[in-house]
């Protein structure tokens, strides 16, 4: 008995699962217009044979609609479906195969000869009219006479409307809120991911997506606790200090760009001070300014945020591209439907936001200097009006960008002073904040918490009575404990006993039973895998290649564990420890990566491992000392799974510190 009604119908809708929303929209438009169709989610039932159902649907449909996208063209099953329709009507006389393009793709081979219906970039009303008109096979002569060609340009088409697969509805809501002068709406995770997966077709859509992404709470920036100072380069032969601090301070990078006349700037500050957050905030502010401005959007500044730790060959073994070519590739890979970066740069309104110049992959100090020289030369090739803003952790890395012929002003992020620390603590937690300040004021420990990042961690981990935690390792451990308990309370299946957490560890998390300030579950796979991945990011390298702060997804799965890699990756994301972006996996903050790497070193402190990770510098792996001391005081070490071996050639601290600590583990204590 057939599980599917195979009465002859007008259309069989062939699609890839990635384009299901498009396929359903097309099927619905056809049936609402009086046609009949075979559509898998509507017509294939439980107990049926999927392959036979597909065969019957294709055979009993007068025409096959192929929903074209890159995913469709790359998948094996859709190829068989459109090929079967093509074989029935190779000349196209009966229009048995009707391709409908919904994604940025170009059919090849025999499929290229078939004329497709193009819905790419259309609003919903236009897409519906185009689909039904073209599918009917009628002559397309317009009912109205065309306007005289010399009378002026045609009116622009209407903006895309909400509820259409071509654009997430939330983008329309965000646009309306911004134009009404309202605050940016809050989006749940599902809606946000829909926005971020959408490929923008206009610069307006691009800016809306940047606003949606960078307005998340995790990227929040309180300008009351932002103080920026310009450091002007006096030249390498200056009589006094080369970098002269100016008297004025700023709380907004837009004001800095307005004040400083140099085309290129470097935002300077240690880990945890908020460099990346400031760059993202600048992109957010510029996008909002452009959408709310009365001027033409084409005349507004257009920013492009790029992490420089992605600067590597397109494929392993290939030559590293020139900086300009690499940026163009990154832009076109992320935004294939927008104009090429090379077409946008001549306008002189592009702002390049290049995050973490100190994280440029490199093999050694000489290799780093060479790559910095490439970027310095690139700055000299940019069109007039283009602004470039790097971020960097210390002058040792960024100073070579500046020359007497083309000075690069640095912008230093100032540490919070005592009044600002006190204000922050009491403002964000009126009860515990005051108690914390009384404990910290006048103590050496206060210097650990002179940035909003560490102050937020401190507030989240302090006891009910305002008791402060001692050391950064305890802060990060408390963060991980809170995240574990949150996922257990939410009944996330990944955190149930047996898969990634043992029963005993699961019970310890619930009862909040710990040996010391840095104790975490380490017998089941979850925490050891996170330690192993972090260490690999610090130490793993190929010959002639520096360690990278992010790795391709497949590599990350292998490092996490072949058997449970996917589950471990999803768990890391749920804990807000790992992030997946553009098919790369990385820790949400460099300091978290260093914390987990330090745990791996403390659990297995052989000299070879210490030497391998010592390139991170004593300042960057400081939590290891806290971890090792706490474990010794507990009387019994907690061991992580053995970490990957290797040698880290990423520069850490400064070049002198690297040479000082590169041969032993003493710089880690």
XYZ file of C-alpha atoms in Angstrom:
669
model
C 0.000 0.000 0.000
C 1.333 3.430 -0.915
C 1.676 5.871 1.972
C 1.371 8.843 -0.380
C -1.517 9.888 -2.599
C 0.119 9.784 -6.032
C -2.668 11.346 -8.083
C -1.003 13.222 -10.931
C -0.127 16.747 -9.868
C 1.283 19.865 -11.433
C 4.612 20.187 -9.619
C 7.182 18.232 -7.649
C 9.250 20.613 -5.468
C 12.883 19.432 -5.334
C 15.040 21.152 -2.711
C 17.903 20.799 -0.256
C 17.092 20.804 3.451
C 18.976 24.090 3.893
C 16.358 25.738 1.633
C 13.257 24.188 3.233
C 11.730 27.595 4.065
C 12.056 28.684 0.447
C 10.641 25.398 -0.848
C 7.620 25.617 1.460
C 6.985 29.239 0.489
C 7.100 28.303 -3.219
C 4.776 25.309 -2.733
C 2.325 27.455 -0.782
C 2.226 30.172 -3.433
C 1.577 27.564 -6.135
C -1.259 25.856 -4.253
C -2.832 29.161 -3.241
C -2.855 30.025 -6.966
C -4.756 26.797 -7.796
C -1.892 24.491 -8.726
C -1.229 21.117 -7.076
C 2.162 19.976 -5.829
C 4.188 17.224 -4.194
C 6.087 18.654 -1.220
C 7.931 16.248 1.045
C 6.857 17.566 4.515
C 3.211 17.610 3.397
C 3.039 14.383 1.407
C 5.583 11.864 2.752
C 4.207 9.940 5.734
C 5.528 7.736 8.510
C 6.129 4.152 7.434
C 6.721 5.031 3.816
C 9.825 4.341 1.775
C 11.492 7.704 1.224
C 13.270 6.730 -1.991
C 10.122 5.206 -3.530
C 8.033 8.200 -2.447
C 10.505 10.541 -4.142
C 10.407 8.383 -7.285
C 6.589 8.396 -7.403
C 6.371 12.136 -6.765
C 8.832 12.928 -9.553
C 7.148 10.499 -11.945
C 3.587 11.690 -11.206
C 4.353 15.408 -11.447
C 4.001 17.219 -14.757
C 6.898 19.527 -13.878
C 9.777 19.521 -11.380
C 10.738 22.735 -9.624
C 14.421 22.785 -8.623
C 15.003 25.275 -5.760
C 18.489 26.468 -6.720
C 21.145 27.432 -4.185
C 24.756 26.516 -3.520
C 23.549 23.842 -1.074
C 21.213 22.375 -3.690
C 23.887 22.204 -6.379
C 26.378 20.565 -4.022
C 24.067 17.884 -2.598
C 23.879 14.426 -4.279
C 20.137 13.636 -3.979
C 18.860 16.840 -5.645
C 21.197 16.168 -8.589
C 19.406 12.876 -9.220
C 16.010 14.607 -8.970
C 16.678 17.366 -11.498
C 18.580 14.971 -13.779
C 15.508 12.700 -13.959
C 13.351 15.645 -15.019
C 15.967 16.789 -17.538
C 16.060 13.296 -19.097
C 12.302 13.457 -19.739
C 12.603 16.726 -21.654
C 16.229 17.393 -22.695
C 15.263 20.125 -25.191
C 13.047 22.006 -22.720
C 10.095 21.931 -25.117
C 7.632 20.824 -22.409
C 9.286 22.772 -19.565
C 9.417 19.647 -17.381
C 12.347 21.072 -15.371
C 11.803 24.590 -13.971
C 14.730 25.899 -11.853
C 13.934 28.666 -9.348
C 17.015 30.481 -8.025
C 16.763 31.570 -4.382
C 20.471 31.745 -3.429
C 23.625 33.239 -4.874
C 24.756 30.446 -7.214
C 25.480 29.733 -10.863
C 24.312 26.413 -12.367
C 26.938 24.514 -14.329
C 26.925 21.786 -16.972
C 23.601 20.767 -18.525
C 21.608 22.604 -15.855
C 23.155 25.865 -17.027
C 21.247 25.572 -20.330
C 17.843 25.695 -18.591
C 16.435 29.203 -18.040
C 15.644 29.732 -14.366
C 13.157 31.921 -12.495
C 15.231 34.332 -10.410
C 13.811 35.341 -7.000
C 17.137 36.476 -5.583
C 16.966 39.940 -4.040
C 13.215 40.441 -4.626
C 10.706 41.533 -2.015
C 7.836 39.137 -1.263
C 5.184 40.714 -3.466
C 7.533 40.920 -6.440
C 8.810 37.385 -5.839
C 5.252 35.974 -5.757
C 4.278 37.793 -8.941
C 7.494 36.726 -10.687
C 7.064 33.083 -9.661
C 3.440 32.777 -10.764
C 3.899 34.763 -13.967
C 6.965 32.830 -15.099
C 5.560 29.450 -14.048
C 2.425 29.988 -16.147
C 4.419 29.990 -19.372
C 2.458 32.929 -20.740
C 4.040 35.669 -22.799
C 5.574 38.344 -20.588
C 4.581 41.438 -22.541
C 3.704 44.184 -20.000
C 0.145 45.497 -19.986
C 1.412 49.076 -19.680
C 3.474 50.877 -22.232
C 7.053 51.471 -21.086
C 8.044 54.978 -20.121
C 10.107 57.068 -22.479
C 13.794 56.089 -21.882
C 14.908 59.705 -21.756
C 12.508 60.829 -19.073
C 14.642 59.783 -16.113
C 15.590 56.785 -14.072
C 13.054 54.238 -12.984
C 11.713 54.434 -9.454
C 13.504 52.230 -6.977
C 11.845 49.000 -5.969
C 10.186 48.723 -2.575
C 12.126 47.533 0.436
C 11.779 43.853 1.352
C 8.871 43.196 3.699
C 8.817 41.004 6.831
C 7.659 37.384 6.839
C 9.362 36.445 3.566
C 12.138 33.803 3.357
C 14.336 36.378 1.636
C 14.625 38.463 4.807
C 14.102 37.696 8.512
C 11.058 39.484 9.912
C 13.169 40.783 12.791
C 15.202 42.950 10.387
C 12.044 44.832 9.447
C 11.184 45.310 13.125
C 14.703 46.546 13.867
C 14.607 48.976 10.943
C 11.259 50.399 12.091
C 12.491 50.837 15.683
C 15.662 52.648 14.622
C 13.878 54.996 12.254
C 11.378 55.825 15.000
C 14.261 56.737 17.309
C 13.532 53.793 19.620
C 15.982 51.502 21.398
C 17.315 48.398 19.663
C 14.839 45.531 20.330
C 16.029 42.472 22.242
C 16.166 39.279 20.162
C 16.092 35.720 21.441
C 18.861 33.381 20.300
C 16.772 31.754 17.549
C 15.821 35.096 16.017
C 19.385 36.384 16.277
C 20.728 33.340 14.456
C 18.158 33.840 11.684
C 19.445 37.383 11.252
C 23.098 36.345 11.254
C 22.530 33.497 8.777
C 20.752 35.823 6.368
C 22.998 36.937 3.513
C 22.491 40.727 3.219
C 21.552 42.036 -0.218
C 21.865 45.731 0.563
C 24.126 47.824 2.781
C 21.064 48.612 4.881
C 20.568 44.913 5.624
C 24.286 44.622 6.357
C 24.139 47.460 8.894
C 20.984 46.081 10.520
C 22.684 42.717 11.046
C 25.723 44.384 12.609
C 23.438 46.267 14.986
C 21.570 43.088 15.941
C 24.808 41.200 16.610
C 26.773 43.807 18.544
C 23.821 44.987 20.665
C 23.775 41.667 22.559
C 24.281 42.078 26.340
C 27.667 40.334 26.206
C 29.024 43.225 24.105
C 27.529 45.963 26.299
C 29.752 48.981 26.927
C 29.220 51.569 29.661
C 30.896 54.772 28.487
C 31.070 56.067 32.053
C 33.910 53.597 32.543
C 35.683 54.164 29.230
C 38.650 56.538 29.118
C 40.796 56.783 25.979
C 44.040 58.742 25.605
C 45.804 59.593 22.346
C 49.496 58.639 22.131
C 51.128 60.640 19.344
C 54.255 59.221 17.695
C 57.146 61.701 17.978
C 59.341 59.487 15.817
C 62.071 56.949 16.659
C 64.655 59.733 17.042
C 62.635 61.788 19.556
C 64.707 63.321 22.392
C 62.211 62.257 25.046
C 59.572 59.550 25.048
C 58.593 58.522 21.534
C 54.867 58.198 22.356
C 53.514 61.401 23.895
C 50.179 61.200 25.751
C 47.779 64.036 24.987
C 45.823 65.813 27.709
C 42.315 65.265 26.347
C 40.577 61.952 26.997
C 37.614 60.403 25.173
C 34.813 57.933 25.915
C 33.804 57.205 22.301
C 35.909 56.024 19.356
C 33.843 58.191 17.009
C 35.210 61.233 18.833
C 38.722 59.801 18.512
C 38.316 59.389 14.735
C 37.104 62.969 14.525
C 39.998 64.333 16.608
C 42.855 62.321 15.094
C 43.657 63.167 11.491
C 45.873 60.174 10.726
C 44.236 57.570 8.444
C 45.356 54.688 10.701
C 45.097 54.301 14.481
C 45.856 51.523 16.982
C 43.661 50.860 20.021
C 46.037 49.757 22.774
C 45.402 47.830 25.994
C 46.112 44.622 27.941
C 43.899 41.499 27.781
C 40.511 42.023 29.387
C 40.422 45.806 28.977
C 37.740 45.729 26.251
C 39.587 46.395 22.982
C 37.423 44.096 20.863
C 34.277 45.327 22.579
C 35.211 48.924 21.743
C 35.711 48.061 18.056
C 32.370 46.255 17.946
C 30.716 49.212 19.671
C 32.175 51.546 17.055
C 30.694 49.380 14.290
C 27.347 49.404 16.114
C 27.380 53.189 16.538
C 28.405 53.867 12.928
C 25.641 51.571 11.642
C 22.985 53.262 13.791
C 24.225 56.703 12.750
C 23.976 55.726 9.075
C 20.418 54.369 9.362
C 19.147 57.327 11.388
C 20.923 59.965 9.330
C 18.930 62.224 7.053
C 21.752 62.031 4.517
C 21.969 59.363 1.839
C 23.142 56.008 3.300
C 25.701 55.784 0.486
C 27.467 58.801 1.972
C 27.693 57.366 5.495
C 30.666 55.570 6.976
C 30.739 51.801 6.333
C 32.702 49.631 8.765
C 34.139 46.128 8.391
C 35.179 44.251 11.561
C 37.751 41.492 10.970
C 39.703 39.386 13.530
C 43.317 39.319 12.337
C 43.909 35.850 13.771
C 42.054 34.653 10.655
C 44.846 35.981 8.431
C 46.107 32.766 6.877
C 46.200 31.067 3.482
C 42.889 30.107 1.924
C 44.008 26.461 2.020
C 46.868 24.806 3.920
C 50.088 24.941 1.933
C 49.044 27.869 -0.230
C 50.828 31.229 -0.258
C 49.619 33.784 2.253
C 47.591 36.420 0.353
C 48.451 40.108 0.464
C 46.461 41.981 3.143
C 44.212 43.754 0.625
C 43.447 40.520 -1.232
C 42.734 38.705 2.017
C 40.324 41.396 3.236
C 38.526 41.290 -0.120
C 38.203 37.498 0.185
C 36.844 37.771 3.732
C 34.262 40.349 2.651
C 33.059 38.388 -0.388
C 32.955 35.132 1.589
C 30.736 36.633 4.263
C 28.650 38.946 2.067
C 28.540 37.457 -1.446
C 25.500 39.492 -2.527
C 27.025 42.881 -1.702
C 29.361 44.902 -3.881
C 32.976 43.762 -3.701
C 35.188 45.471 -1.131
C 37.387 46.757 -3.961
C 34.350 48.584 -5.363
C 33.476 50.141 -1.991
C 36.942 51.341 -0.935
C 37.328 54.124 -3.569
C 34.407 55.966 -1.976
C 36.699 56.890 0.931
C 34.009 56.094 3.518
C 35.128 52.610 4.630
C 36.370 52.099 8.206
C 38.427 48.911 8.580
C 38.295 47.511 12.129
C 41.178 45.044 12.372
C 41.084 43.256 15.708
C 44.172 41.970 17.556
C 47.209 42.728 15.403
C 49.299 40.922 18.044
C 47.425 37.703 17.137
C 48.560 37.655 13.514
C 49.661 34.040 12.930
C 53.430 33.890 12.537
C 56.317 31.435 12.864
C 58.800 33.571 14.803
C 59.760 37.161 15.544
C 61.248 37.768 12.091
C 58.141 36.363 10.432
C 55.946 38.648 12.527
C 57.997 41.704 11.549
C 57.662 40.763 7.889
C 53.887 40.427 8.113
C 53.577 43.734 9.952
C 55.553 45.314 7.101
C 52.961 43.948 4.636
C 50.155 45.585 6.595
C 52.132 48.821 6.880
C 52.553 48.868 3.097
C 48.848 48.086 2.695
C 47.937 51.203 4.700
C 49.837 53.314 2.181
C 47.821 51.843 -0.702
C 44.358 52.654 0.669
C 42.240 55.342 -1.045
C 42.074 58.764 0.586
C 39.380 58.984 3.262
C 39.633 55.335 4.310
C 40.166 54.936 8.054
C 41.845 51.908 9.645
C 41.657 51.083 13.337
C 43.721 48.177 14.675
C 43.560 46.820 18.199
C 46.664 45.525 19.971
C 47.773 44.511 23.462
C 51.156 46.308 23.570
C 53.376 48.715 21.653
C 55.939 45.972 21.028
C 53.588 44.558 18.415
C 52.073 47.678 16.883
C 54.876 50.276 16.918
C 56.343 49.003 13.587
C 53.114 50.091 11.857
C 54.136 53.714 12.429
C 56.860 55.441 10.370
C 58.083 59.040 10.116
C 56.463 59.235 6.671
C 53.101 57.817 7.835
C 52.654 58.141 11.590
C 50.086 55.870 13.261
C 48.608 57.391 16.409
C 47.868 54.983 19.256
C 44.799 55.180 21.492
C 45.439 53.866 24.994
C 42.631 52.389 27.065
C 43.216 53.702 30.571
C 42.791 51.524 33.636
C 39.960 52.414 35.997
C 41.034 54.581 38.897
C 39.917 53.984 42.471
C 36.843 56.275 42.191
C 35.735 54.496 39.011
C 36.171 51.027 40.555
C 34.106 52.057 43.564
C 31.434 53.634 41.352
C 31.254 50.546 39.127
C 30.854 48.138 42.039
C 28.186 50.157 43.818
C 26.333 50.999 40.592
C 26.044 47.408 39.368
C 25.396 45.843 42.800
C 24.357 48.303 45.473
C 24.540 45.828 48.357
C 27.517 43.567 47.680
C 29.419 46.194 45.684
C 29.959 48.445 48.683
C 31.223 45.505 50.782
C 33.577 44.422 47.996
C 35.021 47.902 47.724
C 35.763 48.017 51.436
C 37.682 44.741 51.116
C 39.638 45.808 48.018
C 40.524 49.443 48.675
C 44.196 49.999 49.427
C 45.155 46.358 48.788
C 47.481 44.982 46.071
C 44.586 42.765 44.914
C 42.732 45.866 43.686
C 45.034 46.063 40.657
C 43.521 42.804 39.363
C 40.142 44.462 38.928
C 40.773 47.745 37.138
C 38.688 46.850 34.077
C 34.915 46.335 33.620
C 35.549 42.751 32.456
C 37.123 41.669 35.755
C 34.745 43.736 37.864
C 31.741 41.981 36.288
C 33.336 38.602 36.978
C 34.036 39.672 40.548
C 30.430 40.744 41.149
C 29.051 37.554 39.646
C 31.260 35.335 41.843
C 31.301 37.225 45.151
C 29.506 35.646 48.087
C 26.187 36.889 49.420
C 28.045 38.854 52.077
C 30.218 40.498 49.434
C 33.245 38.323 50.151
C 35.764 38.708 47.340
C 37.448 35.802 45.600
C 41.235 35.634 45.599
C 42.930 35.594 42.208
C 41.844 35.436 38.582
C 41.789 31.636 38.486
C 39.112 31.581 41.196
C 37.082 34.122 39.213
C 37.097 32.035 36.042
C 36.423 28.848 37.992
C 33.389 30.454 39.576
C 32.181 31.526 36.140
C 32.407 27.933 34.850
C 30.647 26.561 37.947
C 27.789 29.000 37.493
C 27.449 28.069 33.833
C 27.403 24.335 34.643
C 24.700 24.817 37.280
C 22.661 26.987 34.899
C 22.615 24.290 32.210
C 21.803 21.537 34.720
C 18.911 23.571 36.147
C 17.652 24.128 32.585
C 17.759 20.327 32.060
C 20.047 20.592 29.053
C 20.436 16.940 27.904
C 24.169 17.446 27.356
C 24.649 18.031 31.079
C 22.717 15.048 32.377
C 24.756 12.366 34.182
C 26.495 9.840 31.991
C 27.480 11.533 28.704
C 29.818 14.459 29.396
C 29.471 14.619 33.191
C 29.733 11.706 35.628
C 27.059 11.090 38.262
C 29.377 12.107 41.072
C 30.448 15.331 39.365
C 26.826 16.112 38.500
C 25.884 15.789 42.173
C 28.840 17.935 43.259
C 27.744 20.755 40.971
C 24.206 20.673 42.342
C 25.368 20.547 45.984
C 28.149 23.086 45.338
C 30.761 20.817 46.909
C 34.328 21.784 45.967
C 37.749 20.998 47.405
C 39.076 24.517 46.915
C 38.580 27.747 45.003
C 39.578 26.291 41.620
C 38.168 22.752 41.792
C 36.079 21.642 38.788
C 34.732 18.266 37.555
C 37.553 16.610 35.665
C 36.858 12.859 35.604
C 34.267 12.898 32.803
C 35.131 14.218 29.307
C 33.757 17.780 29.397
C 36.288 19.841 31.364
C 39.385 17.854 30.305
C 38.345 18.324 26.661
C 38.037 22.091 27.107
C 41.498 22.107 28.715
C 42.888 20.017 25.885
C 41.447 22.314 23.195
C 42.731 25.439 24.947
C 46.213 24.025 25.265
C 46.200 23.008 21.605
C 45.256 26.545 20.601
C 48.211 27.814 22.624
C 50.720 25.200 21.540
C 49.646 23.420 18.354
C 51.450 24.431 15.209
C 52.582 23.111 11.862
C 56.198 23.618 10.732
C 56.767 27.295 10.033
C 53.337 28.239 11.300
C 52.365 29.939 14.539
C 49.659 28.683 16.846
C 46.218 30.070 16.081
C 43.565 31.327 18.441
C 40.821 29.808 16.306
C 40.665 26.582 14.335
C 38.376 25.206 11.642
C 35.380 23.330 13.049
C 36.617 19.909 11.895
C 39.971 20.455 13.607
C 38.229 21.556 16.804
C 36.069 18.413 16.798
C 39.174 16.271 16.439
C 40.924 18.079 19.295
C 37.867 17.803 21.537
C 37.539 14.071 20.893
C 36.603 11.941 17.908
C 33.789 10.093 19.677
C 32.011 13.012 21.356
C 33.381 16.042 19.547
C 29.994 17.406 18.444
C 28.482 17.033 21.915
C 31.522 18.627 23.553
C 31.443 21.539 21.109
C 27.733 22.174 21.733
C 28.322 21.948 25.476
C 31.143 24.486 25.284
C 28.887 26.874 23.377
C 26.066 26.349 25.907
C 28.470 27.206 28.732
C 29.359 30.423 26.847
C 32.986 29.283 26.821
C 33.278 28.469 23.095
C 31.915 30.261 20.059
C 31.407 29.101 16.473
C 31.636 31.754 13.758
C 32.237 31.445 10.006
C 33.001 27.748 10.532
C 35.755 28.619 13.020
C 35.779 27.562 16.676
C 37.372 29.724 19.378
C 37.053 30.704 23.021
C 34.734 33.641 23.655
C 37.609 35.499 25.319
C 41.366 35.102 25.114
C 41.574 35.055 28.905
C 39.240 32.070 29.096
C 41.408 30.212 26.605
C 44.463 30.950 28.712
C 42.641 29.864 31.875
C 41.799 26.434 30.454
C 45.289 26.071 28.981
C 46.736 26.862 32.419
C 44.572 24.119 33.928
C 46.039 21.680 31.410
C 49.564 22.732 32.370
C 48.859 22.522 36.104
C 47.388 19.040 35.678
C 50.422 17.788 33.720
C 53.347 20.099 34.488
C 56.140 18.381 32.578
C 58.924 20.670 31.454
C 58.128 20.022 27.797
C 54.561 21.214 28.228
C 55.593 24.281 30.178
C 58.185 25.153 27.552
C 55.622 24.649 24.796
C 53.176 27.129 26.273
C 55.677 29.599 27.686
C 55.399 31.692 24.544
C 52.141 32.950 26.007
C 54.179 34.935 28.544
C 54.084 35.036 32.316
C 51.346 37.655 32.404
C 49.039 35.735 30.089
C 49.243 32.389 31.913
C 49.293 33.853 35.406
C 46.248 31.758 36.480
C 48.445 28.639 36.414
C 50.215 29.696 39.596
C 46.871 30.138 41.375
C 45.685 26.758 40.119
C 48.844 24.896 41.067
C 48.943 26.458 44.548
C 45.298 25.615 45.217
C 45.780 22.035 44.093
C 48.801 21.579 46.321
C 46.862 22.938 49.285
C 44.033 20.479 48.593
C 46.429 17.575 49.080
C 45.398 15.680 45.976
C 45.765 16.919 42.397
C 42.926 16.749 39.943
C 44.245 15.585 36.581
C 42.911 16.622 33.197
C 43.197 14.451 30.103
C 46.714 14.704 28.596
C 47.032 17.785 26.431
C 48.472 17.942 22.947
C 52.213 18.493 22.729
C 53.813 21.156 20.604
C 55.700 24.394 20.583
C 53.993 27.780 20.737
C 55.708 30.489 18.721
C 53.068 33.141 19.295
C 54.671 36.168 20.838
C 53.484 36.810 24.386
C 54.018 39.669 26.811
C 56.790 41.298 24.832
C 59.739 39.998 22.845
C 62.086 40.377 25.796
C 59.724 38.497 28.101
C 59.469 35.689 25.576
C 63.226 35.251 25.481
C 63.358 35.493 29.266
C 60.836 32.723 29.898
C 61.033 30.631 26.755
C 63.345 27.913 28.070
C 61.646 26.874 31.307
C 58.440 26.887 33.295
C 59.640 29.395 35.883
C 57.945 32.294 34.087
C 54.579 30.639 34.743
C 54.849 30.720 38.528
